[in-house]
Structures are given as structure tokens and as C-alpha cells.
mmCIF file of N, CA and C in Angstrom:
data_model
loop_
_atom_site.group_PDB
_atom_site.id
_atom_site.type_symbol
_atom_site.label_atom_id
_atom_site.label_comp_id
_atom_site.label_asym_id
_atom_site.label_seq_id
_atom_site.Cartn_x
_atom_site.Cartn_y
_atom_site.Cartn_z
ATOM 1 N N MET A 1 83.334 81.432 7.844
ATOM 2 C CA MET A 1 82.659 81.138 6.583
ATOM 3 C C MET A 1 82.282 79.664 6.491
ATOM 4 N N LYS A 2 82.983 78.803 7.177
ATOM 5 C CA LYS A 2 82.697 77.384 7.095
ATOM 6 C C LYS A 2 81.281 77.058 7.566
ATOM 7 N N LEU A 3 80.815 77.712 8.624
ATOM 8 C CA LEU A 3 79.481 77.473 9.147
ATOM 9 C C LEU A 3 78.425 77.873 8.113
ATOM 10 N N ILE A 4 78.625 78.983 7.452
ATOM 11 C CA ILE A 4 77.680 79.433 6.424
ATOM 12 C C ILE A 4 77.662 78.450 5.260
ATOM 13 N N ASP A 5 78.847 77.956 4.870
ATOM 14 C CA ASP A 5 78.910 76.966 3.787
ATOM 15 C C ASP A 5 78.192 75.675 4.164
ATOM 16 N N GLU A 6 78.385 75.236 5.400
ATOM 17 C CA GLU A 6 77.705 74.021 5.850
ATOM 18 C C GLU A 6 76.191 74.204 5.841
ATOM 19 N N PHE A 7 75.726 75.383 6.282
ATOM 20 C CA PHE A 7 74.294 75.647 6.272
ATOM 21 C C PHE A 7 73.751 75.665 4.846
ATOM 22 N N ARG A 8 74.491 76.275 3.922
ATOM 23 C CA ARG A 8 74.059 76.322 2.525
ATOM 24 C C ARG A 8 73.935 74.916 1.959
ATOM 25 N N VAL A 9 74.905 74.063 2.243
ATOM 26 C CA VAL A 9 74.850 72.676 1.770
ATOM 27 C C VAL A 9 73.638 71.960 2.370
ATOM 28 N N PHE A 10 73.400 72.171 3.669
ATOM 29 C CA PHE A 10 72.252 71.552 4.330
ATOM 30 C C PHE A 10 70.942 72.026 3.710
ATOM 31 N N ALA A 11 70.817 73.327 3.509
ATOM 32 C CA ALA A 11 69.566 73.885 3.002
ATOM 33 C C ALA A 11 69.314 73.486 1.554
ATOM 34 N N VAL A 12 70.358 73.386 0.773
ATOM 35 C CA VAL A 12 70.202 73.077 -0.651
ATOM 36 C C VAL A 12 70.097 71.578 -0.878
ATOM 37 N N LYS A 13 70.650 70.790 0.036
ATOM 38 C CA LYS A 13 70.691 69.334 -0.157
ATOM 39 C C LYS A 13 69.311 68.722 -0.320
ATOM 40 N N GLY A 14 68.295 69.311 0.238
ATOM 41 C CA GLY A 14 66.953 68.766 0.076
ATOM 42 C C GLY A 14 66.302 68.403 1.386
ATOM 43 N N ASN A 15 67.082 68.138 2.419
ATOM 44 C CA ASN A 15 66.480 67.758 3.699
ATOM 45 C C ASN A 15 65.617 68.883 4.255
ATOM 46 N N ALA A 16 66.136 70.099 4.220
ATOM 47 C CA ALA A 16 65.381 71.226 4.754
ATOM 48 C C ALA A 16 64.134 71.483 3.906
ATOM 49 N N PHE A 17 64.272 71.362 2.601
ATOM 50 C CA PHE A 17 63.130 71.578 1.715
ATOM 51 C C PHE A 17 62.066 70.514 1.949
ATOM 52 N N ASP A 18 62.483 69.257 2.061
ATOM 53 C CA ASP A 18 61.527 68.177 2.338
ATOM 54 C C ASP A 18 60.817 68.406 3.671
ATOM 55 N N LEU A 19 61.562 68.857 4.663
ATOM 56 C CA LEU A 19 60.977 69.133 5.968
ATOM 57 C C LEU A 19 59.960 70.271 5.866
ATOM 58 N N ALA A 20 60.300 71.323 5.130
ATOM 59 C CA ALA A 20 59.380 72.456 4.970
ATOM 60 C C ALA A 20 58.094 72.018 4.275
ATOM 61 N N VAL A 21 58.224 71.216 3.234
ATOM 62 C CA VAL A 21 57.036 70.721 2.528
ATOM 63 C C VAL A 21 56.190 69.874 3.472
ATOM 64 N N GLY A 22 56.824 69.025 4.260
ATOM 65 C CA GLY A 22 56.098 68.188 5.211
ATOM 66 C C GLY A 22 55.361 69.005 6.260
ATOM 67 N N VAL A 23 55.988 70.068 6.749
ATOM 68 C CA VAL A 23 55.343 70.910 7.761
ATOM 69 C C VAL A 23 54.135 71.624 7.162
ATOM 70 N N ILE A 24 54.284 72.138 5.944
ATOM 71 C CA ILE A 24 53.176 72.849 5.301
ATOM 72 C C ILE A 24 52.014 71.905 5.029
ATOM 73 N N ILE A 25 52.314 70.734 4.492
ATOM 74 C CA ILE A 25 51.252 69.762 4.232
ATOM 75 C C ILE A 25 50.636 69.293 5.549
ATOM 76 N N GLY A 26 51.448 69.115 6.575
ATOM 77 C CA GLY A 26 50.934 68.710 7.888
ATOM 78 C C GLY A 26 49.996 69.754 8.477
ATOM 79 N N ALA A 27 50.337 71.021 8.319
ATOM 80 C CA ALA A 27 49.465 72.083 8.831
ATOM 81 C C ALA A 27 48.129 72.085 8.085
ATOM 82 N N ALA A 28 48.200 71.920 6.762
ATOM 83 C CA ALA A 28 46.963 71.882 5.975
ATOM 84 C C ALA A 28 46.131 70.661 6.356
ATOM 85 N N PHE A 29 46.779 69.529 6.539
ATOM 86 C CA PHE A 29 46.072 68.309 6.932
ATOM 87 C C PHE A 29 45.466 68.479 8.321
ATOM 88 N N GLY A 30 46.188 69.141 9.217
ATOM 89 C CA GLY A 30 45.661 69.396 10.553
ATOM 90 C C GLY A 30 44.404 70.252 10.517
ATOM 91 N N ALA A 31 44.390 71.242 9.622
ATOM 92 C CA ALA A 31 43.195 72.082 9.492
ATOM 93 C C ALA A 31 42.014 71.265 8.968
ATOM 94 N N ILE A 32 42.286 70.370 8.036
ATOM 95 C CA ILE A 32 41.220 69.518 7.501
ATOM 96 C C ILE A 32 40.673 68.600 8.592
ATOM 97 N N VAL A 33 41.556 68.012 9.369
ATOM 98 C CA VAL A 33 41.119 67.109 10.439
ATOM 99 C C VAL A 33 40.346 67.883 11.505
ATOM 100 N N THR A 34 40.812 69.079 11.839
ATOM 101 C CA THR A 34 40.098 69.894 12.820
ATOM 102 C C THR A 34 38.678 70.189 12.333
ATOM 103 N N SER A 35 38.550 70.549 11.066
ATOM 104 C CA SER A 35 37.230 70.798 10.507
ATOM 105 C C SER A 35 36.392 69.522 10.502
ATOM 106 N N LEU A 36 37.008 68.403 10.165
ATOM 107 C CA LEU A 36 36.287 67.130 10.164
ATOM 108 C C LEU A 36 35.727 66.825 11.547
ATOM 109 N N VAL A 37 36.548 67.009 12.560
ATOM 110 C CA VAL A 37 36.095 66.712 13.926
ATOM 111 C C VAL A 37 35.029 67.704 14.362
ATOM 112 N N ASN A 38 35.301 69.010 14.208
ATOM 113 C CA ASN A 38 34.383 70.027 14.717
ATOM 114 C C ASN A 38 33.099 70.142 13.906
ATOM 115 N N ASP A 39 33.180 69.959 12.586
ATOM 116 C CA ASP A 39 32.037 70.242 11.724
ATOM 117 C C ASP A 39 31.299 68.999 11.236
ATOM 118 N N VAL A 40 31.937 67.829 11.284
ATOM 119 C CA VAL A 40 31.298 66.626 10.743
ATOM 120 C C VAL A 40 31.066 65.567 11.824
ATOM 121 N N ILE A 41 32.051 65.282 12.624
ATOM 122 C CA ILE A 41 31.947 64.179 13.590
ATOM 123 C C ILE A 41 31.214 64.595 14.865
ATOM 124 N N MET A 42 31.597 65.727 15.438
ATOM 125 C CA MET A 42 31.037 66.099 16.736
ATOM 126 C C MET A 42 29.568 66.524 16.681
ATOM 127 N N PRO A 43 29.072 67.211 15.644
ATOM 128 C CA PRO A 43 27.633 67.551 15.649
ATOM 129 C C PRO A 43 26.701 66.337 15.727
ATOM 130 N N PRO A 44 26.924 65.259 14.936
ATOM 131 C CA PRO A 44 26.045 64.099 15.117
ATOM 132 C C PRO A 44 26.165 63.465 16.505
ATOM 133 N N ILE A 45 27.374 63.447 17.040
ATOM 134 C CA ILE A 45 27.547 62.902 18.396
ATOM 135 C C ILE A 45 26.796 63.767 19.392
ATOM 136 N N GLY A 46 26.873 65.088 19.211
ATOM 137 C CA GLY A 46 26.112 65.989 20.076
ATOM 138 C C GLY A 46 24.621 65.790 19.931
ATOM 139 N N TYR A 47 24.164 65.558 18.708
ATOM 140 C CA TYR A 47 22.736 65.324 18.464
ATOM 141 C C TYR A 47 22.273 64.042 19.152
ATOM 142 N N ILE A 48 23.090 62.988 19.020
ATOM 143 C CA ILE A 48 22.756 61.698 19.639
ATOM 144 C C ILE A 48 22.710 61.823 21.159
ATOM 145 N N THR A 49 23.578 62.647 21.710
ATOM 146 C CA THR A 49 23.635 62.799 23.171
ATOM 147 C C THR A 49 22.680 63.870 23.687
ATOM 148 N N GLY A 50 21.748 64.319 22.847
ATOM 149 C CA GLY A 50 20.740 65.263 23.321
ATOM 150 C C GLY A 50 21.084 66.714 23.073
ATOM 151 N N GLY A 51 21.849 67.000 22.038
ATOM 152 C CA GLY A 51 22.161 68.384 21.689
ATOM 153 C C GLY A 51 23.323 68.981 22.457
ATOM 154 N N ILE A 52 24.132 68.154 23.057
ATOM 155 C CA ILE A 52 25.283 68.664 23.809
ATOM 156 C C ILE A 52 26.345 69.130 22.822
ATOM 157 N N ASP A 53 26.809 70.355 23.010
ATOM 158 C CA ASP A 53 27.932 70.862 22.226
ATOM 159 C C ASP A 53 29.188 70.577 23.043
ATOM 160 N N PHE A 54 30.006 69.689 22.556
ATOM 161 C CA PHE A 54 31.158 69.243 23.337
ATOM 162 C C PHE A 54 32.131 70.373 23.638
ATOM 163 N N THR A 55 32.185 71.394 22.779
ATOM 164 C CA THR A 55 33.102 72.495 23.068
ATOM 165 C C THR A 55 32.634 73.295 24.276
ATOM 166 N N ASP A 56 31.358 73.175 24.646
ATOM 167 C CA ASP A 56 30.853 73.893 25.813
ATOM 168 C C ASP A 56 30.878 73.049 27.087
ATOM 169 N N ILE A 57 31.500 71.906 27.033
ATOM 170 C CA ILE A 57 31.658 71.114 28.256
ATOM 171 C C ILE A 57 32.919 71.618 28.956
ATOM 172 N N PHE A 58 32.730 72.212 30.112
ATOM 173 C CA PHE A 58 33.876 72.747 30.848
ATOM 174 C C PHE A 58 33.584 72.703 32.335
ATOM 175 N N ILE A 59 34.625 72.757 33.109
ATOM 176 C CA ILE A 59 34.501 72.811 34.561
ATOM 177 C C ILE A 59 34.931 74.218 34.980
ATOM 178 N N ASN A 60 34.047 74.909 35.618
ATOM 179 C CA ASN A 60 34.315 76.282 36.037
ATOM 180 C C ASN A 60 35.011 76.261 37.397
ATOM 181 N N LEU A 61 36.184 76.822 37.481
ATOM 182 C CA LEU A 61 36.941 76.831 38.734
ATOM 183 C C LEU A 61 36.763 78.137 39.516
ATOM 184 N N SER A 62 36.111 79.127 38.897
ATOM 185 C CA SER A 62 36.021 80.439 39.545
ATOM 186 C C SER A 62 34.752 80.628 40.367
ATOM 187 N N GLY A 63 33.813 79.718 40.278
ATOM 188 C CA GLY A 63 32.616 79.807 41.101
ATOM 189 C C GLY A 63 31.431 80.496 40.453
ATOM 190 N N GLY A 64 31.619 81.174 39.345
ATOM 191 C CA GLY A 64 30.495 81.825 38.683
ATOM 192 C C GLY A 64 29.712 80.830 37.850
ATOM 193 N N ASP A 65 28.597 81.299 37.279
ATOM 194 C CA ASP A 65 27.770 80.446 36.435
ATOM 195 C C ASP A 65 27.761 81.042 35.032
ATOM 196 N N TYR A 66 28.220 80.254 34.059
ATOM 197 C CA TYR A 66 28.327 80.740 32.680
ATOM 198 C C TYR A 66 27.635 79.743 31.752
ATOM 199 N N PRO A 67 26.847 80.241 30.796
ATOM 200 C CA PRO A 67 26.101 79.331 29.914
ATOM 201 C C PRO A 67 26.975 78.632 28.869
ATOM 202 N N SER A 68 28.130 79.206 28.565
ATOM 203 C CA SER A 68 28.994 78.607 27.550
ATOM 204 C C SER A 68 30.449 78.876 27.895
ATOM 205 N N LEU A 69 31.321 78.148 27.244
ATOM 206 C CA LEU A 69 32.754 78.343 27.444
ATOM 207 C C LEU A 69 33.175 79.730 26.973
ATOM 208 N N ALA A 70 32.583 80.183 25.862
ATOM 209 C CA ALA A 70 32.921 81.515 25.353
ATOM 210 C C ALA A 70 32.571 82.587 26.382
ATOM 211 N N ALA A 71 31.431 82.454 27.038
ATOM 212 C CA ALA A 71 31.035 83.425 28.064
ATOM 213 C C ALA A 71 31.983 83.372 29.253
ATOM 214 N N ALA A 72 32.405 82.178 29.635
ATOM 215 C CA ALA A 72 33.337 82.040 30.757
ATOM 216 C C ALA A 72 34.687 82.651 30.419
ATOM 217 N N LYS A 73 35.150 82.438 29.193
ATOM 218 C CA LYS A 73 36.433 83.019 28.781
ATOM 219 C C LYS A 73 36.335 84.537 28.715
ATOM 220 N N GLU A 74 35.200 85.033 28.210
ATOM 221 C CA GLU A 74 35.012 86.473 28.117
ATOM 222 C C GLU A 74 35.034 87.116 29.498
ATOM 223 N N ALA A 75 34.494 86.428 30.493
ATOM 224 C CA ALA A 75 34.478 86.937 31.856
ATOM 225 C C ALA A 75 35.820 86.732 32.553
ATOM 226 N N GLY A 76 36.735 85.991 31.916
ATOM 227 C CA GLY A 76 38.048 85.746 32.511
ATOM 228 C C GLY A 76 38.038 84.657 33.565
ATOM 229 N N ALA A 77 37.062 83.791 33.521
ATOM 230 C CA ALA A 77 36.957 82.714 34.508
ATOM 231 C C ALA A 77 37.971 81.621 34.209
ATOM 232 N N ALA A 78 38.465 81.028 35.262
ATOM 233 C CA ALA A 78 39.366 79.888 35.123
ATOM 234 C C ALA A 78 38.529 78.644 34.867
ATOM 235 N N THR A 79 38.838 77.939 33.779
ATOM 236 C CA THR A 79 38.049 76.766 33.406
ATOM 237 C C THR A 79 38.950 75.610 33.013
ATOM 238 N N ILE A 80 38.429 74.414 33.168
ATOM 239 C CA ILE A 80 39.050 73.211 32.605
ATOM 240 C C ILE A 80 38.177 72.840 31.414
ATOM 241 N N ASN A 81 38.732 72.903 30.231
ATOM 242 C CA ASN A 81 37.979 72.761 28.985
ATOM 243 C C ASN A 81 37.943 71.311 28.530
ATOM 244 N N VAL A 82 37.065 70.546 29.106
ATOM 245 C CA VAL A 82 36.948 69.116 28.840
ATOM 246 C C VAL A 82 36.547 68.870 27.386
ATOM 247 N N GLY A 83 35.567 69.612 26.885
ATOM 248 C CA GLY A 83 35.075 69.411 25.519
ATOM 249 C C GLY A 83 36.126 69.728 24.465
ATOM 250 N N VAL A 84 36.864 70.809 24.657
ATOM 251 C CA VAL A 84 37.933 71.158 23.717
ATOM 252 C C VAL A 84 38.991 70.059 23.721
ATOM 253 N N PHE A 85 39.320 69.575 24.915
ATOM 254 C CA PHE A 85 40.288 68.487 25.017
ATOM 255 C C PHE A 85 39.787 67.244 24.305
ATOM 256 N N LEU A 86 38.503 66.914 24.471
ATOM 257 C CA LEU A 86 37.915 65.753 23.807
ATOM 258 C C LEU A 86 38.008 65.895 22.283
ATOM 259 N N ASN A 87 37.702 67.083 21.756
ATOM 260 C CA ASN A 87 37.827 67.329 20.318
ATOM 261 C C ASN A 87 39.261 67.129 19.843
ATOM 262 N N ARG A 88 40.203 67.586 20.628
ATOM 263 C CA ARG A 88 41.615 67.457 20.227
ATOM 264 C C ARG A 88 42.079 66.007 20.281
ATOM 265 N N VAL A 89 41.570 65.249 21.258
ATOM 266 C CA VAL A 89 41.908 63.820 21.323
ATOM 267 C C VAL A 89 41.369 63.105 20.090
ATOM 268 N N ILE A 90 40.142 63.418 19.714
ATOM 269 C CA ILE A 90 39.567 62.794 18.513
ATOM 270 C C ILE A 90 40.366 63.191 17.275
ATOM 271 N N SER A 91 40.755 64.462 17.190
ATOM 272 C CA SER A 91 41.590 64.915 16.065
ATOM 273 C C SER A 91 42.908 64.147 16.022
ATOM 274 N N PHE A 92 43.521 63.985 17.197
ATOM 275 C CA PHE A 92 44.787 63.246 17.259
ATOM 276 C C PHE A 92 44.600 61.813 16.790
ATOM 277 N N LEU A 93 43.534 61.170 17.238
ATOM 278 C CA LEU A 93 43.302 59.777 16.845
ATOM 279 C C LEU A 93 43.099 59.653 15.337
ATOM 280 N N ILE A 94 42.415 60.599 14.741
ATOM 281 C CA ILE A 94 42.229 60.568 13.283
ATOM 282 C C ILE A 94 43.557 60.746 12.571
ATOM 283 N N VAL A 95 44.348 61.721 13.003
ATOM 284 C CA VAL A 95 45.657 61.942 12.375
ATOM 285 C C VAL A 95 46.544 60.721 12.566
ATOM 286 N N ALA A 96 46.561 60.165 13.766
ATOM 287 C CA ALA A 96 47.392 58.987 14.025
ATOM 288 C C ALA A 96 46.953 57.816 13.151
ATOM 289 N N TRP A 97 45.651 57.617 12.982
ATOM 290 C CA TRP A 97 45.138 56.530 12.155
ATOM 291 C C TRP A 97 45.549 56.723 10.695
ATOM 292 N N VAL A 98 45.402 57.932 10.188
ATOM 293 C CA VAL A 98 45.781 58.197 8.797
ATOM 294 C C VAL A 98 47.275 58.003 8.600
ATOM 295 N N LEU A 99 48.081 58.476 9.535
ATOM 296 C CA LEU A 99 49.532 58.280 9.417
ATOM 297 C C LEU A 99 49.894 56.804 9.501
ATOM 298 N N PHE A 100 49.220 56.062 10.364
ATOM 299 C CA PHE A 100 49.453 54.622 10.446
ATOM 300 C C PHE A 100 49.178 53.959 9.105
ATOM 301 N N LEU A 101 48.032 54.303 8.495
ATOM 302 C CA LEU A 101 47.692 53.715 7.194
ATOM 303 C C LEU A 101 48.709 54.113 6.125
ATOM 304 N N LEU A 102 49.170 55.356 6.170
ATOM 305 C CA LEU A 102 50.156 55.829 5.199
ATOM 306 C C LEU A 102 51.482 55.094 5.358
ATOM 307 N N VAL A 103 51.972 54.980 6.578
ATOM 308 C CA VAL A 103 53.240 54.277 6.828
ATOM 309 C C VAL A 103 53.108 52.801 6.478
ATOM 310 N N ARG A 104 51.970 52.225 6.799
ATOM 311 C CA ARG A 104 51.732 50.802 6.472
ATOM 312 C C ARG A 104 51.798 50.578 4.965
ATOM 313 N N GLN A 105 51.173 51.475 4.200
ATOM 314 C CA GLN A 105 51.193 51.351 2.743
ATOM 315 C C GLN A 105 52.609 51.547 2.196
ATOM 316 N N MET A 106 53.339 52.507 2.736
ATOM 317 C CA MET A 106 54.719 52.736 2.289
ATOM 318 C C MET A 106 55.579 51.510 2.577
ATOM 319 N N ASN A 107 55.391 50.882 3.733
ATOM 320 C CA ASN A 107 56.160 49.680 4.055
ATOM 321 C C ASN A 107 55.822 48.540 3.101
ATOM 322 N N ARG A 108 54.557 48.413 2.710
ATOM 323 C CA ARG A 108 54.179 47.377 1.736
ATOM 324 C C ARG A 108 54.866 47.621 0.396
ATOM 325 N N LEU A 109 54.891 48.868 -0.042
ATOM 326 C CA LEU A 109 55.548 49.187 -1.307
ATOM 327 C C LEU A 109 57.043 48.905 -1.242
ATOM 328 N N LYS A 110 57.669 49.215 -0.105
ATOM 329 C CA LYS A 110 59.101 48.948 0.046
ATOM 330 C C LYS A 110 59.376 47.448 0.009
ATOM 331 N N ARG A 111 58.504 46.647 0.659
ATOM 332 C CA ARG A 111 58.706 45.190 0.653
ATOM 333 C C ARG A 111 58.586 44.634 -0.758
ATOM 334 N N LYS A 112 57.648 45.165 -1.552
ATOM 335 C CA LYS A 112 57.503 44.700 -2.928
ATOM 336 C C LYS A 112 58.737 45.033 -3.740
ATOM 337 N N GLU A 113 59.313 46.213 -3.517
ATOM 338 C CA GLU A 113 60.529 46.585 -4.232
ATOM 339 C C GLU A 113 61.692 45.687 -3.833
ATOM 340 N N GLU A 114 61.797 45.393 -2.531
ATOM 341 C CA GLU A 114 62.884 44.548 -2.054
ATOM 342 C C GLU A 114 62.711 43.107 -2.522
ATOM 343 N N ALA A 115 61.485 42.646 -2.639
ATOM 344 C CA ALA A 115 61.230 41.258 -3.009
ATOM 345 C C ALA A 115 61.480 40.992 -4.487
ATOM 346 N N ALA A 116 61.455 42.014 -5.306
ATOM 347 C CA ALA A 116 61.680 41.815 -6.742
ATOM 348 C C ALA A 116 63.120 41.359 -6.955
ATOM 349 N N PRO A 117 63.295 40.109 -7.458
ATOM 350 C CA PRO A 117 64.661 39.614 -7.638
ATOM 351 C C PRO A 117 65.334 40.321 -8.816
ATOM 352 N N THR A 118 66.598 40.553 -8.626
ATOM 353 C CA THR A 118 67.365 41.168 -9.703
ATOM 354 C C THR A 118 68.282 40.121 -10.298
ATOM 355 N N ALA A 119 68.440 40.153 -11.590
ATOM 356 C CA ALA A 119 69.326 39.217 -12.262
ATOM 357 C C ALA A 119 70.762 39.574 -11.902
ATOM 358 N N PRO A 120 71.603 38.542 -11.696
ATOM 359 C CA PRO A 120 72.988 38.854 -11.356
ATOM 360 C C PRO A 120 73.654 39.571 -12.533
ATOM 361 N N ALA A 121 74.506 40.480 -12.184
ATOM 362 C CA ALA A 121 75.202 41.253 -13.218
ATOM 363 C C ALA A 121 76.165 40.332 -13.976
ATOM 364 N N ALA A 122 76.295 40.572 -15.254
ATOM 365 C CA ALA A 122 77.220 39.786 -16.074
ATOM 366 C C ALA A 122 78.643 40.107 -15.646
ATOM 367 N N PRO A 123 79.497 39.076 -15.599
ATOM 368 C CA PRO A 123 80.876 39.345 -15.195
ATOM 369 C C PRO A 123 81.575 40.202 -16.259
ATOM 370 N N PRO A 124 82.558 40.967 -15.851
ATOM 371 C CA PRO A 124 83.279 41.793 -16.821
ATOM 372 C C PRO A 124 84.029 40.914 -17.830
ATOM 373 N N PRO A 125 84.267 41.428 -19.042
ATOM 374 C CA PRO A 125 84.935 40.620 -20.084
ATOM 375 C C PRO A 125 86.319 40.124 -19.657
ATOM 376 N N GLU A 126 87.039 40.906 -18.874
ATOM 377 C CA GLU A 126 88.370 40.474 -18.422
ATOM 378 C C GLU A 126 88.282 39.199 -17.608
ATOM 379 N N LEU A 127 87.254 39.103 -16.770
ATOM 380 C CA LEU A 127 87.076 37.915 -15.949
ATOM 381 C C LEU A 127 86.764 36.698 -16.815
ATOM 382 N N LEU A 128 85.958 36.875 -17.855
ATOM 383 C CA LEU A 128 85.651 35.767 -18.761
ATOM 384 C C LEU A 128 86.916 35.263 -19.458
ATOM 385 N N VAL A 129 87.764 36.186 -19.895
ATOM 386 C CA VAL A 129 89.016 35.787 -20.553
ATOM 387 C C VAL A 129 89.907 35.031 -19.567
ATOM 388 N N LEU A 130 90.011 35.517 -18.347
ATOM 389 C CA LEU A 130 90.833 34.830 -17.343
ATOM 390 C C LEU A 130 90.281 33.437 -17.026
ATOM 391 N N GLN A 131 88.964 33.287 -17.000
ATOM 392 C CA GLN A 131 88.381 31.966 -16.756
ATOM 393 C C GLN A 131 88.686 31.009 -17.904
ATOM 394 N N GLU A 132 88.663 31.493 -19.140
ATOM 395 C CA GLU A 132 89.009 30.651 -20.294
ATOM 396 C C GLU A 132 90.463 30.203 -20.213
ATOM 397 N N ILE A 133 91.348 31.130 -19.847
ATOM 398 C CA ILE A 133 92.771 30.776 -19.722
ATOM 399 C C ILE A 133 92.942 29.735 -18.629
ATOM 400 N N ARG A 134 92.259 29.891 -17.517
ATOM 401 C CA ARG A 134 92.355 28.923 -16.424
ATOM 402 C C ARG A 134 91.893 27.540 -16.882
ATOM 403 N N ASP A 135 90.771 27.509 -17.612
ATOM 404 C CA ASP A 135 90.239 26.232 -18.081
ATOM 405 C C ASP A 135 91.190 25.565 -19.068
ATOM 406 N N LEU A 136 91.799 26.368 -19.962
ATOM 407 C CA LEU A 136 92.765 25.808 -20.918
ATOM 408 C C LEU A 136 93.986 25.244 -20.213
ATOM 409 N N LEU A 137 94.492 25.959 -19.244
ATOM 410 C CA LEU A 137 95.648 25.470 -18.490
ATOM 411 C C LEU A 137 95.304 24.194 -17.728
ATOM 412 N N ALA A 138 94.114 24.115 -17.203
ATOM 413 C CA ALA A 138 93.705 22.926 -16.468
ATOM 414 C C ALA A 138 93.600 21.729 -17.399
ATOM 415 N N THR A 139 93.104 21.900 -18.619
ATOM 416 C CA THR A 139 93.000 20.781 -19.550
ATOM 417 C C THR A 139 94.370 20.351 -20.038
ATOM 418 N N GLU A 140 95.324 21.274 -20.209
ATOM 419 C CA GLU A 140 96.681 20.911 -20.632
ATOM 420 C C GLU A 140 97.397 20.125 -19.555
ATOM 421 N N ARG A 141 97.196 20.438 -18.318
ATOM 422 C CA ARG A 141 97.856 19.738 -17.235
ATOM 423 C C ARG A 141 97.321 18.323 -17.100
ATOM 424 N N ASN A 142 96.078 18.130 -17.403
ATOM 425 C CA ASN A 142 95.457 16.817 -17.235
ATOM 426 C C ASN A 142 95.717 15.883 -18.427
ATOM 427 N N GLN A 143 96.214 16.437 -19.544
ATOM 428 C CA GLN A 143 96.489 15.580 -20.703
ATOM 429 C C GLN A 143 97.844 14.883 -20.521
ATOM 430 N N PRO A 144 97.914 13.591 -20.903
ATOM 431 C CA PRO A 144 99.201 12.882 -20.746
ATOM 432 C C PRO A 144 100.239 13.423 -21.736
ATOM 433 N N LYS A 145 101.494 13.465 -21.306
ATOM 434 C CA LYS A 145 102.574 13.945 -22.160
ATOM 435 C C LYS A 145 103.109 12.786 -22.987
ATOM 436 N N SER A 146 103.397 13.069 -24.240
ATOM 437 C CA SER A 146 103.903 12.008 -25.068
ATOM 438 C C SER A 146 105.378 12.034 -25.230
#
């Protein structure tokens, strides 16, 4: 039963929930970046390069001649998918850049929080009373006796 209790504490503590939220948001963000690369960034690049569709850039290892990557895959040909890899590299660079900017901003916010000076806490009343007693005793010792 101890293992089940430990798992319950772990799952309820928040770490697992935070991780689940991060994975879900990461998957959604990945879909957005994939669409950005495939639907927004790569078409203009293809247009500039003369209408090349980067997803159809592949090296055929089977010896046949195929007009597109989809046709080669349908025929079961062995291919090296250079264009798909290029799209994924661009997607990775976009995600890495966004995460860099996010972490950079979080670090700036943390530094601002750390830099804010806090006023020292007031000493407890007992300490103030003890300091008064110490000061009184010190003044009595320094006074000449008559």
C-alpha cells in the first residue's frame, strides 16, 4: 500500500498535473508551428525558388522514377526525405526560438523580483525589552557610586 500512497501524493501534489498541462500545451503549440512552417513559411520559399515544394525533395534509393514523395511512398520505394527533414528543422528552430524568448522573459521577471529590496523585519517585542534592560544595566555600571 505504501507505493500506492506515494503515487497518490505525487499525482495530487501538482507536479504530475503541471507536467500534463505542459505536454498538452506543447502538443498544441507543435501543431501551430507545424502549420506555420508548412502553410506560411515554406510556400513563399518554394515560390522564390521556382515553385519547389520542399516536401517533395527526396532521394530515391530504389531506382524507380516518382514525381512526388507521396507517389514514391505509395509504391513502397525507399527514400531519404530531405524536404520533410528540412521542414522539421525549421519547425525545431522556431520552437527553440520561442522557448528561448519565453525563458529569457521569465528570467528577467525573476531578477526583478529578487532585486526588489525588502524591509528588515521588526524585532520581536521580547528582544526590544531585553535590549532596554541591557542598556539600563550598562548605564548603571558606568555611573559613579556615591
